[in-house]
């Protein structure tokens, strides 16, 4: 039996390749399919089956591209209401690749149609060896229950689905569809991609709770906000097969300027400090220095916007095209060839954002020479913030200038915890026409204490 | 806790990256270190520790290169007799990365100094979650016991080391240093990289055997031959740190010809059929179409030979330089820039090997118009061979023309099971000056039955 995980590191999504002899199955394929094809060629197997655990909400499935490239048959949950051609899967249905049997187990909760897959390697034993748990059971956590139905209903589903695992041995491996950093689970999700049922039974706090009401209260409480693109991604995943990736077109500065004038959005993936130094007016800084590029972009850019990219090098700009496609952007026009240097060389206008570090911010706050805009999450704010600062999670800046900012003193120093979200927020404000913005780089609010600024909890 | 396996697919070796917060440890690093460095940069951690389970015999450790690149501290078994600077590790010694504790467990058998590592994630539980078992316990198999000591002694060591796992739960994950295809274990090794102690306890046949004598008889019996480079690799791994990789130098056809005249060996990684069509006289075909490039080359080329490479494209030829370094070749001069096409364009001589497929071979055998040289392993030969054919595993062709071939009728058709080893064997014979060779491509002896040739068992 051949087995490999293939991770989309940007989104924290995990897919799996299960093969035996000349045949393979890919479970929950990601949008970029090159790795699957390379693996098939290197190992001399053909991709005969594609399996989906559910209609994903956080990434666009690569099933259409993979089916077109490899001629594979698609198997999807019968209840997924899929508009594409597929073999409907129900509890107990089985797919074989060589000696390996993959059996569907209905595990509703995260979504009503959700299936997990039990894999058995007949050459080793007739017993289940692995549970590919999709977005049901994670390492150290559980799926969020509120994306398809009411949180309470979802939580009850998860509680009951967990009972179905009781007959499986402690030695069964657990391979979920997400790792830490994904938006489909909570903060407790591990960055370790796999675990075992025995380990999770003992040490996953949610699995210690035998009382359904208490369980439901626990996991339906305090859910993070839902990204605005999730419903759209589900629709894309349910709809007709997407077989074509956007051609990553090289565009001249002049052409980019034309498209920007027509309403396109330029997403700049460079390091925050480089962006501060010089950037295309109106462009948005979503640095590729940190994972979650697609997710951050999807929070602040309308899904039907015309998109352009630029980054530190054309190769990275092309990579961003795929990252953005993976979260459902379908109108990506290309990238700025040669980057911002080419833009400047063409004599076009650039903007600069004044940046300061945490010690500089502390000094300004002490002298009351600036207001502070804190763009971190509600949880982070609660853990410690500066008295009198303005709190607006960066996601709330997507629709222009919020009311809260109207009377704020200038300059307005924009901070988060490390400098990534603050750069994004500063670029959004600049785009909206707000003046007197400063970007707090290389650190953020939690670091202020070291410079004598008191944080309120 | 962050955890990733990093596989050397050519050799079937597996290394691991364990990280938490800003620190990481790499266990059993492979020669090519770029993947570790990329992972560290992407995830924002520094590689602080390098751990070795034992002195590897099948691949050159990348520890020297990684220590030089990342400033990491090297930890090696106290009994490894290592000549390089390191922290000696003994049973119970512990290394911490963030909340993760990695504890050494002495598991001699494969080699006397062998350690396994137990990993605990303090943020989940104080109990062991993973056993990084090195070359001790594999998925579906055990390490071979005969590389460092007598097979029986090694087998007794493994038996006793297995007893030390009895206190660990079924839920503990098993992550060995090899997957199927590696020469360090038997044929039962799975191509699935991981398992659990509970699954192996139930379904690994060696772990069912509680009687020491029977266990020793089982695993010390019928061991495959030992590759000639293994002792040399152990010496390299024990000796002073290797910090420099060979520069992959582009060489002109004229320079390659000069080096060949001086005794260098050209290893050609192209597809077998392409090699048959036209190749540099005396070059050896070790196709990169199939994994085990380093291993096959090491079987037939002296480890101290001057080496040149060529392949389907310069990129692949450079990749071969790394693959060959990973099995201990230290005198790699570079690659033929532009490949065999450039050689031909320079007006230099090429050779052709007549090739035939299995139906053609069957016809020749039926009409008694050729002898058959079968270069498969002893086990494959026993499972079915052609009466009257000559059997010489390809490894035995490395020292010139074997006695067995002297009286054989011509032409001599060279076959294996798929066409890879037969191409290698045919190139070795041609290099040794044997005439009238034909290469059986795209199939081999087991396929002859379909064409009416009886196989003897």
PDB file of C-alpha atoms in Angstrom, chain B residues 151-427:
ATOM      1  CA  UNK B 151      22.867 -11.749  11.655  1.00  0.00           C
ATOM      2  CA  UNK B 152      22.070 -13.869  14.693  1.00  0.00           C
ATOM      3  CA  UNK B 153      23.513 -11.382  17.144  1.00  0.00           C
ATOM      4  CA  UNK B 154      21.641  -8.565  15.451  1.00  0.00           C
ATOM      5  CA  UNK B 155      18.400 -10.538  15.491  1.00  0.00           C
ATOM      6  CA  UNK B 156      18.734 -11.198  19.243  1.00  0.00           C
ATOM      7  CA  UNK B 157      19.277  -7.490  19.776  1.00  0.00           C
ATOM      8  CA  UNK B 158      16.104  -6.652  17.851  1.00  0.00           C
ATOM      9  CA  UNK B 159      14.137  -9.253  19.818  1.00  0.00           C
ATOM     10  CA  UNK B 160      15.210  -7.684  23.109  1.00  0.00           C
ATOM     11  CA  UNK B 161      14.687  -4.133  21.877  1.00  0.00           C
ATOM     12  CA  UNK B 162      11.109  -5.049  20.952  1.00  0.00           C
ATOM     13  CA  UNK B 163      10.439  -5.987  24.607  1.00  0.00           C
ATOM     14  CA  UNK B 164      11.152  -2.364  25.528  1.00  0.00           C
ATOM     15  CA  UNK B 165       8.049  -1.221  23.667  1.00  0.00           C
ATOM     16  CA  UNK B 166       5.693  -3.228  25.836  1.00  0.00           C
ATOM     17  CA  UNK B 167       4.834  -0.323  28.114  1.00  0.00           C
ATOM     18  CA  UNK B 168       3.733   1.903  25.214  1.00  0.00           C
ATOM     19  CA  UNK B 169       0.071   2.200  24.253  1.00  0.00           C
ATOM     20  CA  UNK B 170      -1.474   0.839  21.068  1.00  0.00           C
ATOM     21  CA  UNK B 171      -2.239   4.431  20.129  1.00  0.00           C
ATOM     22  CA  UNK B 172       1.438   5.396  19.779  1.00  0.00           C
ATOM     23  CA  UNK B 173       2.366   6.262  16.199  1.00  0.00           C
ATOM     24  CA  UNK B 174       5.253   4.520  14.484  1.00  0.00           C
ATOM     25  CA  UNK B 175       7.450   6.549  12.116  1.00  0.00           C
ATOM     26  CA  UNK B 176      10.454   4.550  10.804  1.00  0.00           C
ATOM     27  CA  UNK B 177      13.434   5.787   8.814  1.00  0.00           C
ATOM     28  CA  UNK B 178      12.586   3.689   5.753  1.00  0.00           C
ATOM     29  CA  UNK B 179       9.717   2.767   3.501  1.00  0.00           C
ATOM     30  CA  UNK B 180       9.279  -0.069   1.027  1.00  0.00           C
ATOM     31  CA  UNK B 181      12.006  -0.110  -1.597  1.00  0.00           C
ATOM     32  CA  UNK B 182      14.786   0.529   0.919  1.00  0.00           C
ATOM     33  CA  UNK B 183      17.589  -2.000   1.192  1.00  0.00           C
ATOM     34  CA  UNK B 184      17.637  -1.779   4.985  1.00  0.00           C
ATOM     35  CA  UNK B 185      14.577  -3.975   5.463  1.00  0.00           C
ATOM     36  CA  UNK B 186      12.932  -6.969   3.851  1.00  0.00           C
ATOM     37  CA  UNK B 187      10.409  -7.327   1.067  1.00  0.00           C
ATOM     38  CA  UNK B 188       7.472  -7.047   3.467  1.00  0.00           C
ATOM     39  CA  UNK B 189       8.126  -3.358   4.189  1.00  0.00           C
ATOM     40  CA  UNK B 190       5.126  -1.239   3.311  1.00  0.00           C
ATOM     41  CA  UNK B 191       5.202   1.762   1.017  1.00  0.00           C
ATOM     42  CA  UNK B 192       2.939   3.385   3.584  1.00  0.00           C
ATOM     43  CA  UNK B 193       5.331   5.497   5.659  1.00  0.00           C
ATOM     44  CA  UNK B 194       3.743   5.152   9.103  1.00  0.00           C
ATOM     45  CA  UNK B 195       1.702   2.877  11.312  1.00  0.00           C
ATOM     46  CA  UNK B 196       0.821   2.489  14.993  1.00  0.00           C
ATOM     47  CA  UNK B 197       2.243   0.205  17.645  1.00  0.00           C
ATOM     48  CA  UNK B 198      -1.173  -1.406  18.068  1.00  0.00           C
ATOM     49  CA  UNK B 199      -1.530  -2.190  14.372  1.00  0.00           C
ATOM     50  CA  UNK B 200       1.977  -3.637  14.128  1.00  0.00           C
ATOM     51  CA  UNK B 201       1.497  -5.681  17.308  1.00  0.00           C
ATOM     52  CA  UNK B 202      -1.507  -7.301  15.727  1.00  0.00           C
ATOM     53  CA  UNK B 203      -0.490  -7.604  12.100  1.00  0.00           C
ATOM     54  CA  UNK B 204       3.317  -7.535  11.768  1.00  0.00           C
ATOM     55  CA  UNK B 205       4.138 -11.249  11.596  1.00  0.00           C
ATOM     56  CA  UNK B 206       7.517 -10.828  13.319  1.00  0.00           C
ATOM     57  CA  UNK B 207       5.823  -9.282  16.340  1.00  0.00           C
ATOM     58  CA  UNK B 208       3.645 -12.368  16.753  1.00  0.00           C
ATOM     59  CA  UNK B 209       6.677 -14.489  17.551  1.00  0.00           C
ATOM     60  CA  UNK B 210       7.298 -14.613  21.307  1.00  0.00           C
ATOM     61  CA  UNK B 211       9.975 -17.311  21.206  1.00  0.00           C
ATOM     62  CA  UNK B 212      13.439 -15.790  20.821  1.00  0.00           C
ATOM     63  CA  UNK B 213      14.986 -18.741  18.974  1.00  0.00           C
ATOM     64  CA  UNK B 214      12.184 -18.914  16.460  1.00  0.00           C
ATOM     65  CA  UNK B 215      12.290 -15.135  16.014  1.00  0.00           C
ATOM     66  CA  UNK B 216      16.043 -15.221  15.382  1.00  0.00           C
ATOM     67  CA  UNK B 217      15.694 -18.079  12.882  1.00  0.00           C
ATOM     68  CA  UNK B 218      12.972 -16.178  11.023  1.00  0.00           C
ATOM     69  CA  UNK B 219      14.712 -12.888  10.611  1.00  0.00           C
ATOM     70  CA  UNK B 220      18.273 -14.134  10.202  1.00  0.00           C
ATOM     71  CA  UNK B 221      17.240 -16.519   7.409  1.00  0.00           C
ATOM     72  CA  UNK B 222      17.499 -15.741   3.688  1.00  0.00           C
ATOM     73  CA  UNK B 223      18.878 -12.247   3.839  1.00  0.00           C
ATOM     74  CA  UNK B 224      19.361 -10.486   0.527  1.00  0.00           C
ATOM     75  CA  UNK B 225      22.948  -9.691  -0.547  1.00  0.00           C
ATOM     76  CA  UNK B 226      24.666  -6.663   0.994  1.00  0.00           C
ATOM     77  CA  UNK B 227      25.399  -3.812  -1.388  1.00  0.00           C
ATOM     78  CA  UNK B 228      29.146  -3.226  -1.773  1.00  0.00           C
ATOM     79  CA  UNK B 229      28.970   0.432  -0.776  1.00  0.00           C
ATOM     80  CA  UNK B 230      27.373  -0.059   2.623  1.00  0.00           C
ATOM     81  CA  UNK B 231      30.565  -0.234   4.683  1.00  0.00           C
ATOM     82  CA  UNK B 232      31.928   2.761   2.885  1.00  0.00           C
ATOM     83  CA  UNK B 233      28.785   4.798   3.618  1.00  0.00           C
ATOM     84  CA  UNK B 234      29.000   3.879   7.308  1.00  0.00           C
ATOM     85  CA  UNK B 235      32.599   5.116   7.318  1.00  0.00           C
ATOM     86  CA  UNK B 236      31.579   8.378   5.637  1.00  0.00           C
ATOM     87  CA  UNK B 237      28.782   8.828   8.157  1.00  0.00           C
ATOM     88  CA  UNK B 238      31.030   8.137  11.105  1.00  0.00           C
ATOM     89  CA  UNK B 239      33.877  10.324   9.862  1.00  0.00           C
ATOM     90  CA  UNK B 240      34.436  14.073   9.765  1.00  0.00           C
ATOM     91  CA  UNK B 241      31.419  16.165   8.820  1.00  0.00           C
ATOM     92  CA  UNK B 242      30.773  16.504   5.101  1.00  0.00           C
ATOM     93  CA  UNK B 243      29.695  20.090   4.663  1.00  0.00           C
ATOM     94  CA  UNK B 244      30.087  20.596   0.917  1.00  0.00           C
ATOM     95  CA  UNK B 245      28.046  19.144  -1.923  1.00  0.00           C
ATOM     96  CA  UNK B 246      29.822  18.588  -5.244  1.00  0.00           C
ATOM     97  CA  UNK B 247      29.301  21.525  -7.610  1.00  0.00           C
ATOM     98  CA  UNK B 248      27.167  20.179 -10.491  1.00  0.00           C
ATOM     99  CA  UNK B 249      29.548  21.297 -13.225  1.00  0.00           C
ATOM    100  CA  UNK B 250      28.423  21.591 -16.830  1.00  0.00           C
ATOM    101  CA  UNK B 251      31.003  19.901 -19.096  1.00  0.00           C
ATOM    102  CA  UNK B 252      31.444  20.030 -22.862  1.00  0.00           C
ATOM    103  CA  UNK B 253      31.419  16.802 -24.887  1.00  0.00           C
ATOM    104  CA  UNK B 254      35.152  17.221 -25.500  1.00  0.00           C
ATOM    105  CA  UNK B 255      35.879  17.504 -21.791  1.00  0.00           C
ATOM    106  CA  UNK B 256      33.647  14.510 -21.061  1.00  0.00           C
ATOM    107  CA  UNK B 257      35.507  12.475 -23.678  1.00  0.00           C
ATOM    108  CA  UNK B 258      38.814  13.395 -22.090  1.00  0.00           C
ATOM    109  CA  UNK B 259      37.613  12.358 -18.647  1.00  0.00           C
ATOM    110  CA  UNK B 260      36.213   9.099 -20.031  1.00  0.00           C
ATOM    111  CA  UNK B 261      39.578   8.310 -21.615  1.00  0.00           C
ATOM    112  CA  UNK B 262      41.110   8.918 -18.176  1.00  0.00           C
ATOM    113  CA  UNK B 263      38.848   6.249 -16.666  1.00  0.00           C
ATOM    114  CA  UNK B 264      35.758   8.195 -15.584  1.00  0.00           C
ATOM    115  CA  UNK B 265      32.360   6.464 -15.745  1.00  0.00           C
ATOM    116  CA  UNK B 266      29.410   8.148 -17.456  1.00  0.00           C
ATOM    117  CA  UNK B 267      26.088   7.238 -15.861  1.00  0.00           C
ATOM    118  CA  UNK B 268      23.184   7.871 -18.228  1.00  0.00           C
ATOM    119  CA  UNK B 269      19.821   8.400 -16.519  1.00  0.00           C
ATOM    120  CA  UNK B 270      17.632   8.470 -19.632  1.00  0.00           C
ATOM    121  CA  UNK B 271      14.774   6.171 -20.458  1.00  0.00           C
ATOM    122  CA  UNK B 272      16.055   2.732 -21.491  1.00  0.00           C
ATOM    123  CA  UNK B 273      14.691   2.939 -25.038  1.00  0.00           C
ATOM    124  CA  UNK B 274      16.351   6.295 -25.576  1.00  0.00           C
ATOM    125  CA  UNK B 275      19.611   4.857 -24.313  1.00  0.00           C
ATOM    126  CA  UNK B 276      19.248   1.910 -26.709  1.00  0.00           C
ATOM    127  CA  UNK B 277      18.779   4.324 -29.598  1.00  0.00           C
ATOM    128  CA  UNK B 278      22.063   6.210 -29.111  1.00  0.00           C
ATOM    129  CA  UNK B 279      24.478   6.479 -26.225  1.00  0.00           C
ATOM    130  CA  UNK B 280      28.048   7.390 -25.417  1.00  0.00           C
ATOM    131  CA  UNK B 281      30.241   4.263 -25.823  1.00  0.00           C
ATOM    132  CA  UNK B 282      30.979   2.694 -22.435  1.00  0.00           C
ATOM    133  CA  UNK B 283      28.278   4.648 -20.580  1.00  0.00           C
ATOM    134  CA  UNK B 284      26.017   2.846 -18.110  1.00  0.00           C
ATOM    135  CA  UNK B 285      22.249   3.168 -18.206  1.00  0.00           C
ATOM    136  CA  UNK B 286      20.713   3.775 -14.786  1.00  0.00           C
ATOM    137  CA  UNK B 287      17.373   5.272 -15.677  1.00  0.00           C
ATOM    138  CA  UNK B 288      15.763   7.860 -13.433  1.00  0.00           C
ATOM    139  CA  UNK B 289      12.381   6.479 -14.570  1.00  0.00           C
ATOM    140  CA  UNK B 290      12.468   4.207 -11.559  1.00  0.00           C
ATOM    141  CA  UNK B 291      13.503   4.937  -7.977  1.00  0.00           C
ATOM    142  CA  UNK B 292      16.651   3.332  -6.605  1.00  0.00           C
ATOM    143  CA  UNK B 293      18.977   5.172  -9.024  1.00  0.00           C
ATOM    144  CA  UNK B 294      21.651   5.600  -6.344  1.00  0.00           C
ATOM    145  CA  UNK B 295      21.303   2.022  -5.186  1.00  0.00           C
ATOM    146  CA  UNK B 296      21.562   0.500  -8.661  1.00  0.00           C
ATOM    147  CA  UNK B 297      24.560   2.664  -9.514  1.00  0.00           C
ATOM    148  CA  UNK B 298      26.253   1.755  -6.234  1.00  0.00           C
ATOM    149  CA  UNK B 299      25.857  -1.950  -7.037  1.00  0.00           C
ATOM    150  CA  UNK B 300      27.817  -1.748 -10.255  1.00  0.00           C
ATOM    151  CA  UNK B 301      30.133   1.285 -10.170  1.00  0.00           C
ATOM    152  CA  UNK B 302      33.183   1.340  -7.837  1.00  0.00           C
ATOM    153  CA  UNK B 303      32.635   3.944  -5.105  1.00  0.00           C
ATOM    154  CA  UNK B 304      35.946   5.682  -5.773  1.00  0.00           C
ATOM    155  CA  UNK B 305      35.390   5.991  -9.540  1.00  0.00           C
ATOM    156  CA  UNK B 306      35.330   9.402 -11.199  1.00  0.00           C
ATOM    157  CA  UNK B 307      31.677   9.942 -12.141  1.00  0.00           C
ATOM    158  CA  UNK B 308      29.938  11.912 -14.886  1.00  0.00           C
ATOM    159  CA  UNK B 309      26.201  12.076 -15.460  1.00  0.00           C
ATOM    160  CA  UNK B 310      23.818  12.705 -18.306  1.00  0.00           C
ATOM    161  CA  UNK B 311      20.034  12.461 -18.381  1.00  0.00           C
ATOM    162  CA  UNK B 312      16.899  13.632 -20.150  1.00  0.00           C
ATOM    163  CA  UNK B 313      17.738  17.309 -19.690  1.00  0.00           C
ATOM    164  CA  UNK B 314      20.458  19.108 -17.763  1.00  0.00           C
ATOM    165  CA  UNK B 315      18.179  19.649 -14.776  1.00  0.00           C
ATOM    166  CA  UNK B 316      17.796  15.902 -14.363  1.00  0.00           C
ATOM    167  CA  UNK B 317      21.522  15.381 -14.864  1.00  0.00           C
ATOM    168  CA  UNK B 318      22.169  17.784 -11.985  1.00  0.00           C
ATOM    169  CA  UNK B 319      19.600  15.928  -9.883  1.00  0.00           C
ATOM    170  CA  UNK B 320      21.523  12.711 -10.540  1.00  0.00           C
ATOM    171  CA  UNK B 321      24.655  14.287  -9.076  1.00  0.00           C
ATOM    172  CA  UNK B 322      22.805  14.625  -5.747  1.00  0.00           C
ATOM    173  CA  UNK B 323      21.344  11.109  -5.972  1.00  0.00           C
ATOM    174  CA  UNK B 324      24.813   9.655  -6.491  1.00  0.00           C
ATOM    175  CA  UNK B 325      26.376  11.722  -3.721  1.00  0.00           C
ATOM    176  CA  UNK B 326      23.659  10.426  -1.404  1.00  0.00           C
ATOM    177  CA  UNK B 327      24.991   6.874  -1.813  1.00  0.00           C
ATOM    178  CA  UNK B 328      28.609   7.814  -1.171  1.00  0.00           C
ATOM    179  CA  UNK B 329      30.134   8.705  -4.542  1.00  0.00           C
ATOM    180  CA  UNK B 330      32.584  11.490  -3.727  1.00  0.00           C
ATOM    181  CA  UNK B 331      34.371  12.056  -7.032  1.00  0.00           C
ATOM    182  CA  UNK B 332      31.572  13.389  -9.200  1.00  0.00           C
ATOM    183  CA  UNK B 333      33.070  15.613 -11.890  1.00  0.00           C
ATOM    184  CA  UNK B 334      29.925  17.059 -13.455  1.00  0.00           C
ATOM    185  CA  UNK B 335      27.429  16.389 -16.213  1.00  0.00           C
ATOM    186  CA  UNK B 336      27.441  16.320 -19.996  1.00  0.00           C
ATOM    187  CA  UNK B 337      25.860  19.701 -20.825  1.00  0.00           C
ATOM    188  CA  UNK B 338      23.233  19.370 -23.538  1.00  0.00           C
ATOM    189  CA  UNK B 339      23.228  15.579 -23.121  1.00  0.00           C
ATOM    190  CA  UNK B 340      23.799  12.985 -25.811  1.00  0.00           C
ATOM    191  CA  UNK B 341      22.432  15.360 -28.453  1.00  0.00           C
ATOM    192  CA  UNK B 342      25.363  17.707 -27.759  1.00  0.00           C
ATOM    193  CA  UNK B 343      27.754  14.743 -27.895  1.00  0.00           C
ATOM    194  CA  UNK B 344      26.426  13.779 -31.325  1.00  0.00           C
ATOM    195  CA  UNK B 345      26.437  17.360 -32.550  1.00  0.00           C
ATOM    196  CA  UNK B 346      30.130  17.479 -31.623  1.00  0.00           C
ATOM    197  CA  UNK B 347      30.667  14.645 -34.096  1.00  0.00           C
ATOM    198  CA  UNK B 348      31.594  12.103 -31.430  1.00  0.00           C
ATOM    199  CA  UNK B 349      30.844   8.407 -31.758  1.00  0.00           C
ATOM    200  CA  UNK B 350      27.620   6.935 -30.381  1.00  0.00           C
ATOM    201  CA  UNK B 351      26.543   3.327 -29.979  1.00  0.00           C
ATOM    202  CA  UNK B 352      23.190   1.641 -30.398  1.00  0.00           C
ATOM    203  CA  UNK B 353      21.886  -1.407 -28.550  1.00  0.00           C
ATOM    204  CA  UNK B 354      19.440  -3.545 -30.519  1.00  0.00           C
ATOM    205  CA  UNK B 355      16.259  -3.786 -28.484  1.00  0.00           C
ATOM    206  CA  UNK B 356      13.341  -6.149 -28.696  1.00  0.00           C
ATOM    207  CA  UNK B 357      10.097  -6.601 -26.808  1.00  0.00           C
ATOM    208  CA  UNK B 358       8.802  -9.710 -25.092  1.00  0.00           C
ATOM    209  CA  UNK B 359       6.967 -11.088 -28.135  1.00  0.00           C
ATOM    210  CA  UNK B 360      10.155 -10.708 -30.167  1.00  0.00           C
ATOM    211  CA  UNK B 361      12.092 -12.534 -27.477  1.00  0.00           C
ATOM    212  CA  UNK B 362       9.547 -15.350 -27.411  1.00  0.00           C
ATOM    213  CA  UNK B 363       9.895 -15.759 -31.186  1.00  0.00           C
ATOM    214  CA  UNK B 364      13.695 -15.884 -31.006  1.00  0.00           C
ATOM    215  CA  UNK B 365      13.608 -18.432 -28.171  1.00  0.00           C
ATOM    216  CA  UNK B 366      11.101 -20.601 -29.993  1.00  0.00           C
ATOM    217  CA  UNK B 367      13.309 -20.684 -33.067  1.00  0.00           C
ATOM    218  CA  UNK B 368      16.402 -21.128 -30.881  1.00  0.00           C
ATOM    219  CA  UNK B 369      17.931 -18.065 -32.503  1.00  0.00           C
ATOM    220  CA  UNK B 370      19.244 -16.473 -29.283  1.00  0.00           C
ATOM    221  CA  UNK B 371      20.493 -17.283 -25.779  1.00  0.00           C
ATOM    222  CA  UNK B 372      18.714 -15.674 -22.837  1.00  0.00           C
ATOM    223  CA  UNK B 373      20.588 -13.961 -20.023  1.00  0.00           C
ATOM    224  CA  UNK B 374      18.286 -13.481 -17.039  1.00  0.00           C
ATOM    225  CA  UNK B 375      19.598 -10.739 -14.713  1.00  0.00           C
ATOM    226  CA  UNK B 376      16.875 -10.890 -12.034  1.00  0.00           C
ATOM    227  CA  UNK B 377      17.373 -11.819  -8.369  1.00  0.00           C
ATOM    228  CA  UNK B 378      17.681 -15.379  -7.055  1.00  0.00           C
ATOM    229  CA  UNK B 379      14.115 -15.209  -5.660  1.00  0.00           C
ATOM    230  CA  UNK B 380      12.628 -14.066  -8.954  1.00  0.00           C
ATOM    231  CA  UNK B 381      14.552 -16.790 -10.814  1.00  0.00           C
ATOM    232  CA  UNK B 382      13.152 -19.431  -8.469  1.00  0.00           C
ATOM    233  CA  UNK B 383       9.608 -18.220  -9.028  1.00  0.00           C
ATOM    234  CA  UNK B 384       9.874 -18.986 -12.742  1.00  0.00           C
ATOM    235  CA  UNK B 385      12.577 -18.985 -15.406  1.00  0.00           C
ATOM    236  CA  UNK B 386      13.223 -20.263 -18.905  1.00  0.00           C
ATOM    237  CA  UNK B 387      14.858 -23.690 -19.017  1.00  0.00           C
ATOM    238  CA  UNK B 388      18.357 -23.319 -20.450  1.00  0.00           C
ATOM    239  CA  UNK B 389      18.649 -19.596 -19.809  1.00  0.00           C
ATOM    240  CA  UNK B 390      21.709 -18.206 -18.063  1.00  0.00           C
ATOM    241  CA  UNK B 391      21.122 -16.642 -14.656  1.00  0.00           C
ATOM    242  CA  UNK B 392      23.335 -13.820 -13.429  1.00  0.00           C
ATOM    243  CA  UNK B 393      21.828 -11.100 -11.206  1.00  0.00           C
ATOM    244  CA  UNK B 394      22.844  -7.781 -12.756  1.00  0.00           C
ATOM    245  CA  UNK B 395      25.016  -7.000  -9.736  1.00  0.00           C
ATOM    246  CA  UNK B 396      27.360  -9.842 -10.764  1.00  0.00           C
ATOM    247  CA  UNK B 397      28.224  -8.155 -14.034  1.00  0.00           C
ATOM    248  CA  UNK B 398      30.123  -5.352 -12.365  1.00  0.00           C
ATOM    249  CA  UNK B 399      33.551  -6.989 -12.591  1.00  0.00           C
ATOM    250  CA  UNK B 400      33.743  -7.699 -16.317  1.00  0.00           C
ATOM    251  CA  UNK B 401      32.684 -10.802 -18.219  1.00  0.00           C
ATOM    252  CA  UNK B 402      31.612 -13.696 -15.972  1.00  0.00           C
ATOM    253  CA  UNK B 403      32.766 -17.224 -16.826  1.00  0.00           C
ATOM    254  CA  UNK B 404      29.165 -18.372 -17.383  1.00  0.00           C
ATOM    255  CA  UNK B 405      28.846 -16.153 -20.459  1.00  0.00           C
ATOM    256  CA  UNK B 406      31.966 -17.284 -22.279  1.00  0.00           C
ATOM    257  CA  UNK B 407      30.486 -20.123 -24.263  1.00  0.00           C
ATOM    258  CA  UNK B 408      27.004 -18.662 -24.746  1.00  0.00           C
ATOM    259  CA  UNK B 409      25.519 -18.563 -28.237  1.00  0.00           C
ATOM    260  CA  UNK B 410      24.937 -15.157 -29.829  1.00  0.00           C
ATOM    261  CA  UNK B 411      22.922 -13.046 -29.934  1.00  0.00           C
ATOM    262  CA  UNK B 412      22.534 -12.831 -26.182  1.00  0.00           C
ATOM    263  CA  UNK B 413      19.162 -11.388 -25.169  1.00  0.00           C
ATOM    264  CA  UNK B 414      19.346  -9.698 -21.753  1.00  0.00           C
ATOM    265  CA  UNK B 415      16.100  -9.660 -19.774  1.00  0.00           C
ATOM    266  CA  UNK B 416      14.779  -8.868 -16.310  1.00  0.00           C
ATOM    267  CA  UNK B 417      11.148  -8.256 -15.392  1.00  0.00           C
ATOM    268  CA  UNK B 418      10.482  -4.776 -16.747  1.00  0.00           C
ATOM    269  CA  UNK B 419      13.436  -3.653 -18.847  1.00  0.00           C
ATOM    270  CA  UNK B 420      15.278  -1.449 -16.329  1.00  0.00           C
ATOM    271  CA  UNK B 421      17.822  -3.854 -14.895  1.00  0.00           C
ATOM    272  CA  UNK B 422      18.281  -5.513 -18.286  1.00  0.00           C
ATOM    273  CA  UNK B 423      19.240  -2.155 -19.804  1.00  0.00           C
ATOM    274  CA  UNK B 424      21.752  -1.613 -17.022  1.00  0.00           C
ATOM    275  CA  UNK B 425      23.138  -5.142 -17.531  1.00  0.00           C
ATOM    276  CA  UNK B 426      23.337  -4.752 -21.314  1.00  0.00           C
ATOM    277  CA  UNK B 427      25.262  -1.500 -20.900  1.00  0.00           C
TER     278      UNK B 427
END
